[in-house]
Structures are given as C-alpha cells and as structure tokens.
JSON list of C-alpha atoms in Angstrom, two decimals:
[
{"chain": "A", "resi": 1, "resn": "PRO", "atom": "CA", "xyz": [-88.56, 38.37, 27.61]},
{"chain": "A", "resi": 2, "resn": "LYS", "atom": "CA", "xyz": [-89.39, 40.83, 30.44]},
{"chain": "A", "resi": 3, "resn": "LEU", "atom": "CA", "xyz": [-85.86, 42.21, 30.33]},
{"chain": "A", "resi": 4, "resn": "MET", "atom": "CA", "xyz": [-86.01, 42.64, 26.57]},
{"chain": "A", "resi": 5, "resn": "LYS", "atom": "CA", "xyz": [-89.34, 44.46, 26.71]},
{"chain": "A", "resi": 6, "resn": "SER", "atom": "CA", "xyz": [-88.09, 46.77, 29.45]},
{"chain": "A", "resi": 7, "resn": "LEU", "atom": "CA", "xyz": [-85.03, 47.69, 27.38]},
{"chain": "A", "resi": 8, "resn": "VAL", "atom": "CA", "xyz": [-86.82, 48.76, 24.20]},
{"chain": "A", "resi": 9, "resn": "GLY", "atom": "CA", "xyz": [-85.67, 52.27, 23.32]},
{"chain": "A", "resi": 10, "resn": "LYS", "atom": "CA", "xyz": [-83.17, 52.40, 26.19]},
{"chain": "A", "resi": 11, "resn": "LYS", "atom": "CA", "xyz": [-79.55, 51.57, 26.91]},
{"chain": "A", "resi": 12, "resn": "MET", "atom": "CA", "xyz": [-78.42, 47.98, 27.28]},
{"chain": "A", "resi": 13, "resn": "LEU", "atom": "CA", "xyz": [-75.21, 47.01, 29.06]},
{"chain": "A", "resi": 14, "resn": "ILE", "atom": "CA", "xyz": [-73.61, 43.91, 27.59]},
{"chain": "A", "resi": 15, "resn": "GLY", "atom": "CA", "xyz": [-70.95, 42.13, 29.60]},
{"chain": "A", "resi": 16, "resn": "THR", "atom": "CA", "xyz": [-68.20, 40.56, 27.53]},
{"chain": "A", "resi": 17, "resn": "SER", "atom": "CA", "xyz": [-64.67, 39.44, 28.27]},
{"chain": "A", "resi": 18, "resn": "GLY", "atom": "CA", "xyz": [-63.01, 41.01, 25.24]},
{"chain": "A", "resi": 19, "resn": "ASP", "atom": "CA", "xyz": [-60.37, 38.28, 25.42]},
{"chain": "A", "resi": 20, "resn": "TYR", "atom": "CA", "xyz": [-62.02, 35.24, 23.84]},
{"chain": "A", "resi": 21, "resn": "PRO", "atom": "CA", "xyz": [-61.78, 35.08, 20.06]},
{"chain": "A", "resi": 22, "resn": "PRO", "atom": "CA", "xyz": [-63.52, 34.45, 17.79]},
{"chain": "A", "resi": 23, "resn": "PHE", "atom": "CA", "xyz": [-66.45, 35.44, 20.04]},
{"chain": "A", "resi": 24, "resn": "SER", "atom": "CA", "xyz": [-65.27, 38.64, 21.74]},
{"chain": "A", "resi": 25, "resn": "LEU", "atom": "CA", "xyz": [-61.97, 40.46, 21.40]},
{"chain": "A", "resi": 26, "resn": "VAL", "atom": "CA", "xyz": [-60.88, 44.02, 22.05]},
{"chain": "A", "resi": 27, "resn": "ASP", "atom": "CA", "xyz": [-58.62, 45.50, 19.39]},
{"chain": "A", "resi": 28, "resn": "PRO", "atom": "CA", "xyz": [-55.72, 46.91, 21.44]},
{"chain": "A", "resi": 29, "resn": "LYS", "atom": "CA", "xyz": [-55.08, 49.72, 18.93]},
{"chain": "A", "resi": 30, "resn": "THR", "atom": "CA", "xyz": [-58.62, 51.03, 18.64]},
{"chain": "A", "resi": 31, "resn": "THR", "atom": "CA", "xyz": [-60.14, 49.60, 21.88]},
{"chain": "A", "resi": 32, "resn": "THR", "atom": "CA", "xyz": [-63.15, 48.53, 19.81]},
{"chain": "A", "resi": 33, "resn": "TYR", "atom": "CA", "xyz": [-64.86, 45.19, 20.30]},
{"chain": "A", "resi": 34, "resn": "GLN", "atom": "CA", "xyz": [-65.07, 42.61, 17.54]},
{"chain": "A", "resi": 35, "resn": "GLY", "atom": "CA", "xyz": [-66.15, 39.00, 17.16]},
{"chain": "A", "resi": 36, "resn": "LEU", "atom": "CA", "xyz": [-69.14, 36.75, 16.51]},
{"chain": "A", "resi": 37, "resn": "ASP", "atom": "CA", "xyz": [-71.02, 37.74, 19.66]},
{"chain": "A", "resi": 38, "resn": "ILE", "atom": "CA", "xyz": [-70.22, 41.41, 19.16]},
{"chain": "A", "resi": 39, "resn": "ASP", "atom": "CA", "xyz": [-71.88, 41.14, 15.74]},
{"chain": "A", "resi": 40, "resn": "ALA", "atom": "CA", "xyz": [-74.86, 39.43, 17.43]},
{"chain": "A", "resi": 41, "resn": "ALA", "atom": "CA", "xyz": [-75.02, 42.22, 20.03]},
{"chain": "A", "resi": 42, "resn": "GLU", "atom": "CA", "xyz": [-75.16, 44.81, 17.25]},
{"chain": "A", "resi": 43, "resn": "ARG", "atom": "CA", "xyz": [-78.05, 42.97, 15.63]},
{"chain": "A", "resi": 44, "resn": "LEU", "atom": "CA", "xyz": [-79.81, 42.81, 18.99]},
{"chain": "A", "resi": 45, "resn": "GLN", "atom": "CA", "xyz": [-79.26, 46.54, 19.32]},
{"chain": "A", "resi": 46, "resn": "GLU", "atom": "CA", "xyz": [-81.01, 47.15, 15.99]},
{"chain": "A", "resi": 47, "resn": "PHE", "atom": "CA", "xyz": [-83.84, 44.74, 16.77]},
{"chain": "A", "resi": 48, "resn": "LEU", "atom": "CA", "xyz": [-84.59, 46.23, 20.20]},
{"chain": "A", "resi": 49, "resn": "ASP", "atom": "CA", "xyz": [-83.83, 49.82, 19.18]},
{"chain": "A", "resi": 50, "resn": "VAL", "atom": "CA", "xyz": [-81.45, 50.29, 22.12]},
{"chain": "A", "resi": 51, "resn": "SER", "atom": "CA", "xyz": [-78.03, 51.78, 22.52]},
{"chain": "A", "resi": 52, "resn": "VAL", "atom": "CA", "xyz": [-75.43, 49.23, 23.55]},
{"chain": "A", "resi": 53, "resn": "ASN", "atom": "CA", "xyz": [-72.48, 49.74, 25.85]},
{"chain": "A", "resi": 54, "resn": "PHE", "atom": "CA", "xyz": [-70.00, 46.94, 26.43]},
{"chain": "A", "resi": 55, "resn": "VAL", "atom": "CA", "xyz": [-68.72, 46.22, 29.94]},
{"chain": "A", "resi": 56, "resn": "ARG", "atom": "CA", "xyz": [-65.69, 43.97, 30.34]},
{"chain": "A", "resi": 57, "resn": "PHE", "atom": "CA", "xyz": [-65.85, 41.15, 32.84]},
{"chain": "A", "resi": 58, "resn": "ALA", "atom": "CA", "xyz": [-63.25, 38.73, 34.18]},
{"chain": "A", "resi": 59, "resn": "TRP", "atom": "CA", "xyz": [-64.28, 35.08, 33.75]},
{"chain": "A", "resi": 60, "resn": "PRO", "atom": "CA", "xyz": [-64.14, 34.17, 37.47]},
{"chain": "A", "resi": 61, "resn": "LYS", "atom": "CA", "xyz": [-66.53, 37.07, 38.25]},
{"chain": "A", "resi": 62, "resn": "LEU", "atom": "CA", "xyz": [-68.95, 36.64, 35.35]},
{"chain": "A", "resi": 63, "resn": "VAL", "atom": "CA", "xyz": [-71.96, 35.36, 37.30]},
{"chain": "A", "resi": 64, "resn": "ASP", "atom": "CA", "xyz": [-71.34, 37.61, 40.32]},
{"chain": "A", "resi": 65, "resn": "ASP", "atom": "CA", "xyz": [-71.10, 40.71, 38.11]},
{"chain": "A", "resi": 66, "resn": "LEU", "atom": "CA", "xyz": [-74.28, 39.78, 36.22]},
{"chain": "A", "resi": 67, "resn": "LEU", "atom": "CA", "xyz": [-76.18, 39.18, 39.46]},
{"chain": "A", "resi": 68, "resn": "ALA", "atom": "CA", "xyz": [-74.86, 42.48, 40.86]},
{"chain": "A", "resi": 69, "resn": "GLY", "atom": "CA", "xyz": [-76.38, 44.32, 37.90]},
{"chain": "A", "resi": 70, "resn": "LYS", "atom": "CA", "xyz": [-73.11, 45.48, 36.36]},
{"chain": "A", "resi": 71, "resn": "PHE", "atom": "CA", "xyz": [-74.57, 44.50, 32.97]},
{"chain": "A", "resi": 72, "resn": "ASP", "atom": "CA", "xyz": [-77.90, 43.24, 31.63]},
{"chain": "A", "resi": 73, "resn": "ILE", "atom": "CA", "xyz": [-76.70, 40.29, 29.57]},
{"chain": "A", "resi": 74, "resn": "ALA", "atom": "CA", "xyz": [-73.40, 38.45, 29.10]},
{"chain": "A", "resi": 75, "resn": "MET", "atom": "CA", "xyz": [-72.21, 37.63, 25.60]},
{"chain": "A", "resi": 76, "resn": "GLY", "atom": "CA", "xyz": [-68.95, 36.40, 24.17]},
{"chain": "A", "resi": 77, "resn": "GLY", "atom": "CA", "xyz": [-68.77, 32.61, 23.93]},
{"chain": "A", "resi": 78, "resn": "VAL", "atom": "CA", "xyz": [-70.20, 32.01, 27.39]},
{"chain": "A", "resi": 79, "resn": "SER", "atom": "CA", "xyz": [-70.53, 28.27, 27.95]},
{"chain": "A", "resi": 80, "resn": "ARG", "atom": "CA", "xyz": [-73.77, 26.82, 29.26]},
{"chain": "A", "resi": 81, "resn": "SER", "atom": "CA", "xyz": [-73.25, 24.93, 32.50]},
{"chain": "A", "resi": 82, "resn": "LEU", "atom": "CA", "xyz": [-75.37, 23.52, 35.30]},
{"chain": "A", "resi": 83, "resn": "ALA", "atom": "CA", "xyz": [-73.54, 25.66, 37.86]},
{"chain": "A", "resi": 84, "resn": "ARG", "atom": "CA", "xyz": [-74.27, 28.86, 35.94]},
{"chain": "A", "resi": 85, "resn": "GLY", "atom": "CA", "xyz": [-77.79, 27.66, 35.16]},
{"chain": "A", "resi": 86, "resn": "HIS", "atom": "CA", "xyz": [-78.61, 27.48, 38.88]},
{"chain": "A", "resi": 87, "resn": "GLU", "atom": "CA", "xyz": [-77.98, 31.22, 39.17]},
{"chain": "A", "resi": 88, "resn": "VAL", "atom": "CA", "xyz": [-78.70, 32.78, 35.77]},
{"chain": "A", "resi": 89, "resn": "ALA", "atom": "CA", "xyz": [-80.73, 31.99, 32.67]},
{"chain": "A", "resi": 90, "resn": "HIS", "atom": "CA", "xyz": [-79.13, 30.83, 29.42]},
{"chain": "A", "resi": 91, "resn": "THR", "atom": "CA", "xyz": [-80.38, 31.55, 25.94]},
{"chain": "A", "resi": 92, "resn": "ARG", "atom": "CA", "xyz": [-80.62, 28.77, 23.40]},
{"chain": "A", "resi": 93, "resn": "PRO", "atom": "CA", "xyz": [-77.18, 27.55, 22.27]},
{"chain": "A", "resi": 94, "resn": "TYR", "atom": "CA", "xyz": [-76.02, 28.49, 18.80]},
{"chain": "A", "resi": 95, "resn": "MET", "atom": "CA", "xyz": [-72.78, 26.50, 18.64]},
{"chain": "A", "resi": 96, "resn": "THR", "atom": "CA", "xyz": [-71.22, 23.40, 20.14]},
{"chain": "A", "resi": 97, "resn": "VAL", "atom": "CA", "xyz": [-67.46, 23.34, 20.69]},
{"chain": "A", "resi": 98, "resn": "GLY", "atom": "CA", "xyz": [-65.03, 21.18, 22.60]},
{"chain": "A", "resi": 99, "resn": "ALA", "atom": "CA", "xyz": [-61.69, 21.53, 24.35]},
{"chain": "A", "resi": 100, "resn": "SER", "atom": "CA", "xyz": [-58.52, 20.70, 22.47]},
{"chain": "A", "resi": 101, "resn": "PRO", "atom": "CA", "xyz": [-54.83, 21.61, 22.76]},
{"chain": "A", "resi": 102, "resn": "LEU", "atom": "CA", "xyz": [-52.93, 24.53, 21.27]},
{"chain": "A", "resi": 103, "resn": "VAL", "atom": "CA", "xyz": [-49.21, 23.73, 21.01]},
{"chain": "A", "resi": 104, "resn": "ARG", "atom": "CA", "xyz": [-46.04, 24.93, 19.32]},
{"chain": "A", "resi": 105, "resn": "GLN", "atom": "CA", "xyz": [-45.55, 23.97, 15.68]},
{"chain": "A", "resi": 106, "resn": "GLY", "atom": "CA", "xyz": [-43.96, 20.53, 15.52]},
{"chain": "A", "resi": 107, "resn": "ASP", "atom": "CA", "xyz": [-45.25, 19.40, 18.92]},
{"chain": "A", "resi": 108, "resn": "GLN", "atom": "CA", "xyz": [-48.68, 18.22, 17.83]},
{"chain": "A", "resi": 109, "resn": "GLY", "atom": "CA", "xyz": [-47.42, 14.64, 17.39]},
{"chain": "A", "resi": 110, "resn": "LYS", "atom": "CA", "xyz": [-46.36, 14.53, 21.04]},
{"chain": "A", "resi": 111, "resn": "TYR", "atom": "CA", "xyz": [-49.95, 14.89, 22.22]},
{"chain": "A", "resi": 112, "resn": "PRO", "atom": "CA", "xyz": [-52.27, 12.42, 20.46]},
{"chain": "A", "resi": 113, "resn": "GLY", "atom": "CA", "xyz": [-54.67, 12.51, 23.41]},
{"chain": "A", "resi": 114, "resn": "PHE", "atom": "CA", "xyz": [-55.24, 13.73, 26.94]},
{"chain": "A", "resi": 115, "resn": "ALA", "atom": "CA", "xyz": [-53.17, 10.93, 28.51]},
{"chain": "A", "resi": 116, "resn": "ALA", "atom": "CA", "xyz": [-50.11, 12.12, 26.56]},
{"chain": "A", "resi": 117, "resn": "ILE", "atom": "CA", "xyz": [-50.64, 15.66, 27.82]},
{"chain": "A", "resi": 118, "resn": "ASP", "atom": "CA", "xyz": [-51.11, 14.69, 31.47]},
{"chain": "A", "resi": 119, "resn": "GLN", "atom": "CA", "xyz": [-47.45, 13.76, 31.98]},
{"chain": "A", "resi": 120, "resn": "PRO", "atom": "CA", "xyz": [-44.96, 15.03, 34.59]},
{"chain": "A", "resi": 121, "resn": "ASN", "atom": "CA", "xyz": [-42.79, 16.90, 32.08]},
{"chain": "A", "resi": 122, "resn": "VAL", "atom": "CA", "xyz": [-45.70, 18.81, 30.50]},
{"chain": "A", "resi": 123, "resn": "ARG", "atom": "CA", "xyz": [-46.77, 22.34, 31.50]},
{"chain": "A", "resi": 124, "resn": "ILE", "atom": "CA", "xyz": [-50.49, 22.80, 30.86]},
{"chain": "A", "resi": 125, "resn": "ILE", "atom": "CA", "xyz": [-51.84, 26.34, 30.98]},
{"chain": "A", "resi": 126, "resn": "LEU", "atom": "CA", "xyz": [-55.50, 27.17, 31.57]},
{"chain": "A", "resi": 127, "resn": "ASN", "atom": "CA", "xyz": [-57.59, 30.33, 31.53]},
{"chain": "A", "resi": 128, "resn": "GLN", "atom": "CA", "xyz": [-57.98, 31.04, 35.24]},
{"chain": "A", "resi": 129, "resn": "GLY", "atom": "CA", "xyz": [-61.61, 30.78, 36.31]},
{"chain": "A", "resi": 130, "resn": "GLY", "atom": "CA", "xyz": [-62.87, 29.65, 32.91]},
{"chain": "A", "resi": 131, "resn": "SER", "atom": "CA", "xyz": [-64.91, 26.54, 32.22]},
{"chain": "A", "resi": 132, "resn": "ASN", "atom": "CA", "xyz": [-61.84, 24.58, 31.07]},
{"chain": "A", "resi": 133, "resn": "ASP", "atom": "CA", "xyz": [-60.04, 25.46, 34.32]},
{"chain": "A", "resi": 134, "resn": "ARG", "atom": "CA", "xyz": [-62.97, 24.14, 36.35]},
{"chain": "A", "resi": 135, "resn": "TYR", "atom": "CA", "xyz": [-63.28, 20.99, 34.25]},
{"chain": "A", "resi": 136, "resn": "PHE", "atom": "CA", "xyz": [-59.64, 20.00, 33.76]},
{"chain": "A", "resi": 137, "resn": "THR", "atom": "CA", "xyz": [-58.01, 21.02, 37.05]},
{"chain": "A", "resi": 138, "resn": "PRO", "atom": "CA", "xyz": [-59.38, 18.04, 39.01]},
{"chain": "A", "resi": 139, "resn": "ARG", "atom": "CA", "xyz": [-58.60, 15.70, 36.09]},
{"chain": "A", "resi": 140, "resn": "ILE", "atom": "CA", "xyz": [-54.94, 16.64, 35.63]},
{"chain": "A", "resi": 141, "resn": "LYS", "atom": "CA", "xyz": [-52.98, 14.30, 37.88]},
{"chain": "A", "resi": 142, "resn": "ASN", "atom": "CA", "xyz": [-49.38, 14.40, 36.61]},
{"chain": "A", "resi": 143, "resn": "ALA", "atom": "CA", "xyz": [-48.69, 17.50, 34.51]},
{"chain": "A", "resi": 144, "resn": "THR", "atom": "CA", "xyz": [-47.84, 20.90, 35.95]},
{"chain": "A", "resi": 145, "resn": "VAL", "atom": "CA", "xyz": [-50.89, 23.19, 35.87]},
{"chain": "A", "resi": 146, "resn": "LEU", "atom": "CA", "xyz": [-50.34, 26.88, 35.17]},
{"chain": "A", "resi": 147, "resn": "ARG", "atom": "CA", "xyz": [-53.09, 29.49, 35.13]},
{"chain": "A", "resi": 148, "resn": "HIS", "atom": "CA", "xyz": [-53.29, 32.93, 33.59]},
{"chain": "A", "resi": 149, "resn": "ASP", "atom": "CA", "xyz": [-56.07, 35.44, 34.10]},
{"chain": "A", "resi": 150, "resn": "LYS", "atom": "CA", "xyz": [-55.75, 37.21, 30.74]},
{"chain": "A", "resi": 151, "resn": "ASN", "atom": "CA", "xyz": [-57.12, 34.78, 28.18]},
{"chain": "A", "resi": 152, "resn": "ASP", "atom": "CA", "xyz": [-55.83, 36.76, 25.19]},
{"chain": "A", "resi": 153, "resn": "GLU", "atom": "CA", "xyz": [-52.21, 36.45, 26.41]},
{"chain": "A", "resi": 154, "resn": "ILE", "atom": "CA", "xyz": [-52.11, 32.66, 26.84]},
{"chain": "A", "resi": 155, "resn": "ALA", "atom": "CA", "xyz": [-51.32, 31.75, 23.23]},
{"chain": "A", "resi": 156, "resn": "LEU", "atom": "CA", "xyz": [-48.15, 33.88, 23.39]},
{"chain": "A", "resi": 157, "resn": "LYS", "atom": "CA", "xyz": [-47.09, 32.06, 26.55]},
{"chain": "A", "resi": 158, "resn": "VAL", "atom": "CA", "xyz": [-47.21, 28.77, 24.65]},
{"chain": "A", "resi": 159, "resn": "ARG", "atom": "CA", "xyz": [-45.37, 30.21, 21.66]},
{"chain": "A", "resi": 160, "resn": "ASN", "atom": "CA", "xyz": [-42.71, 31.72, 23.95]},
{"chain": "A", "resi": 161, "resn": "ASP", "atom": "CA", "xyz": [-42.15, 28.35, 25.70]},
{"chain": "A", "resi": 162, "resn": "GLN", "atom": "CA", "xyz": [-43.59, 29.48, 29.04]},
{"chain": "A", "resi": 163, "resn": "ALA", "atom": "CA", "xyz": [-46.09, 26.61, 28.77]},
{"chain": "A", "resi": 164, "resn": "ASP", "atom": "CA", "xyz": [-46.29, 23.53, 26.56]},
{"chain": "A", "resi": 165, "resn": "VAL", "atom": "CA", "xyz": [-50.02, 23.08, 26.02]},
{"chain": "A", "resi": 166, "resn": "TRP", "atom": "CA", "xyz": [-53.01, 25.35, 26.31]},
{"chain": "A", "resi": 167, "resn": "ILE", "atom": "CA", "xyz": [-56.24, 23.40, 26.68]},
{"chain": "A", "resi": 168, "resn": "THR", "atom": "CA", "xyz": [-58.87, 25.71, 25.24]},
{"chain": "A", "resi": 169, "resn": "ASP", "atom": "CA", "xyz": [-61.90, 25.52, 23.01]},
{"chain": "A", "resi": 170, "resn": "SER", "atom": "CA", "xyz": [-61.13, 24.16, 19.56]},
{"chain": "A", "resi": 171, "resn": "VAL", "atom": "CA", "xyz": [-62.42, 27.29, 17.80]},
{"chain": "A", "resi": 172, "resn": "GLU", "atom": "CA", "xyz": [-60.11, 29.46, 19.89]},
{"chain": "A", "resi": 173, "resn": "ALA", "atom": "CA", "xyz": [-57.15, 27.13, 19.28]},
{"chain": "A", "resi": 174, "resn": "VAL", "atom": "CA", "xyz": [-57.77, 27.36, 15.53]},
{"chain": "A", "resi": 175, "resn": "PHE", "atom": "CA", "xyz": [-58.06, 31.16, 15.75]},
{"chain": "A", "resi": 176, "resn": "TRP", "atom": "CA", "xyz": [-54.72, 31.62, 17.54]},
{"chain": "A", "resi": 177, "resn": "ALA", "atom": "CA", "xyz": [-52.96, 29.07, 15.32]},
{"chain": "A", "resi": 178, "resn": "GLY", "atom": "CA", "xyz": [-54.02, 31.16, 12.33]},
{"chain": "A", "resi": 179, "resn": "LYS", "atom": "CA", "xyz": [-53.04, 34.44, 13.93]},
{"chain": "A", "resi": 180, "resn": "LEU", "atom": "CA", "xyz": [-49.69, 33.61, 15.57]},
{"chain": "A", "resi": 181, "resn": "PRO", "atom": "CA", "xyz": [-47.04, 31.84, 13.48]},
{"chain": "A", "resi": 182, "resn": "GLY", "atom": "CA", "xyz": [-45.39, 29.00, 15.35]},
{"chain": "A", "resi": 183, "resn": "LEU", "atom": "CA", "xyz": [-48.59, 27.65, 16.91]},
{"chain": "A", "resi": 184, "resn": "VAL", "atom": "CA", "xyz": [-50.88, 24.86, 15.81]},
{"chain": "A", "resi": 185, "resn": "ALA", "atom": "CA", "xyz": [-54.25, 23.58, 16.95]},
{"chain": "A", "resi": 186, "resn": "ALA", "atom": "CA", "xyz": [-53.52, 19.93, 17.72]},
{"chain": "A", "resi": 187, "resn": "HIS", "atom": "CA", "xyz": [-56.38, 17.63, 16.71]},
{"chain": "A", "resi": 188, "resn": "PRO", "atom": "CA", "xyz": [-59.16, 20.30, 16.82]},
{"chain": "A", "resi": 189, "resn": "THR", "atom": "CA", "xyz": [-61.82, 17.82, 15.71]},
{"chain": "A", "resi": 190, "resn": "ASN", "atom": "CA", "xyz": [-60.88, 15.23, 18.34]},
{"chain": "A", "resi": 191, "resn": "VAL", "atom": "CA", "xyz": [-62.12, 17.23, 21.32]},
{"chain": "A", "resi": 192, "resn": "TYR", "atom": "CA", "xyz": [-61.98, 16.27, 25.02]},
{"chain": "A", "resi": 193, "resn": "THR", "atom": "CA", "xyz": [-65.28, 17.87, 26.03]},
{"chain": "A", "resi": 194, "resn": "THR", "atom": "CA", "xyz": [-68.47, 19.19, 24.48]},
{"chain": "A", "resi": 195, "resn": "GLN", "atom": "CA", "xyz": [-69.80, 22.62, 25.43]},
{"chain": "A", "resi": 196, "resn": "ALA", "atom": "CA", "xyz": [-72.83, 24.50, 24.15]},
{"chain": "A", "resi": 197, "resn": "LYS", "atom": "CA", "xyz": [-72.46, 28.24, 23.62]}
]
C-alpha cells in the first residue's frame, strides 16, 4: 500500500520476463509487451494514474533485481513460493496452475506420468532458474536434464527434436501447443505440481 500511494501520478517500473505466455510476451516484430499480466499492468496504470515502463528480467535474477530497485513490482506469471516470500511480498493469487509436459505430436502416449518421463532415454528441458527448474531438478533421477535460459525458445527446441519433453506450466504448454504445429500439451489437467500466481 505504501508503494502504491507513493507512485500516484508518477512513473512505475514493472519488471516482467517477456518470455512467459500467456502472462508476458514480447512481440519480436514490434517489441511491444502483451499478455494477461500486461493487461493487468495497464489497468493498474489507469487506476494509479501513473506512467508504466516495462523492464525485462531474467528468471534467476528476479528477486535480486527487485531488491536492487531495478523495478517497483514484478508481474508476468510470477509463482508464489516460500523462498521468494522470505525476501519479497506477494500479492493475492489470481490463478492456480500446475506443471505438465509439452511434447511432440504423437508422443503424448509415451508419457502418461512423471515416472514415464524420468527415464534414461528421455531428454527433459527446463527453464533455467525458473520455479520448475528448482522443483524438478532434484527429483529427476534418470532422464537427461537440459536447461535453457530463454523461456520463449524452449518450445521450438522440443519441436526440433533437441529435447523430448518440456516440463512447464500447463497454461504455457497449452499456449505453445496452439501456436506451434507439431506440439501437444500432454495431459494438461493431470498436473505434477500446484502453483499460485
């Protein structure tokens, strides 16, 4: 509340990754931001009568950049977690999602659950530094773990056979399956985790 009052009539810097649809994505042609949380930021801008500038962050540096004052608030599908909650404040959640796999079309039957994914011949890719990386890395015992630091490029890596499975949030898996032919969100309602956003 103090932050919001101090921003009335001023400029607000909003940190967002720009690589996490459907919450925050930068259009590569226009370099404009779009997504659910971008729409919410625009409403916040109107409500507080502030001008808004977006600042991109990398997921591993999210909390450090916020604490360093590089932006006033982080938006864009940021998951609530105890680790983050020890250092920064969360707003009330507005959505609950869970992790599920994104795979190539035709492969969804190979992976009925996590045990089928965690096999020696499977290449699992994770968003480096994201909440799924932190959660699944210690739990993957047999599969090969790959990481990529540009979240918006990972779906193409699965489609191009550079990885077999991307464990991501179900809403993101559904988004990329709808956007890139050849991909499918495998079992998006049978999620492995539950995360509040």
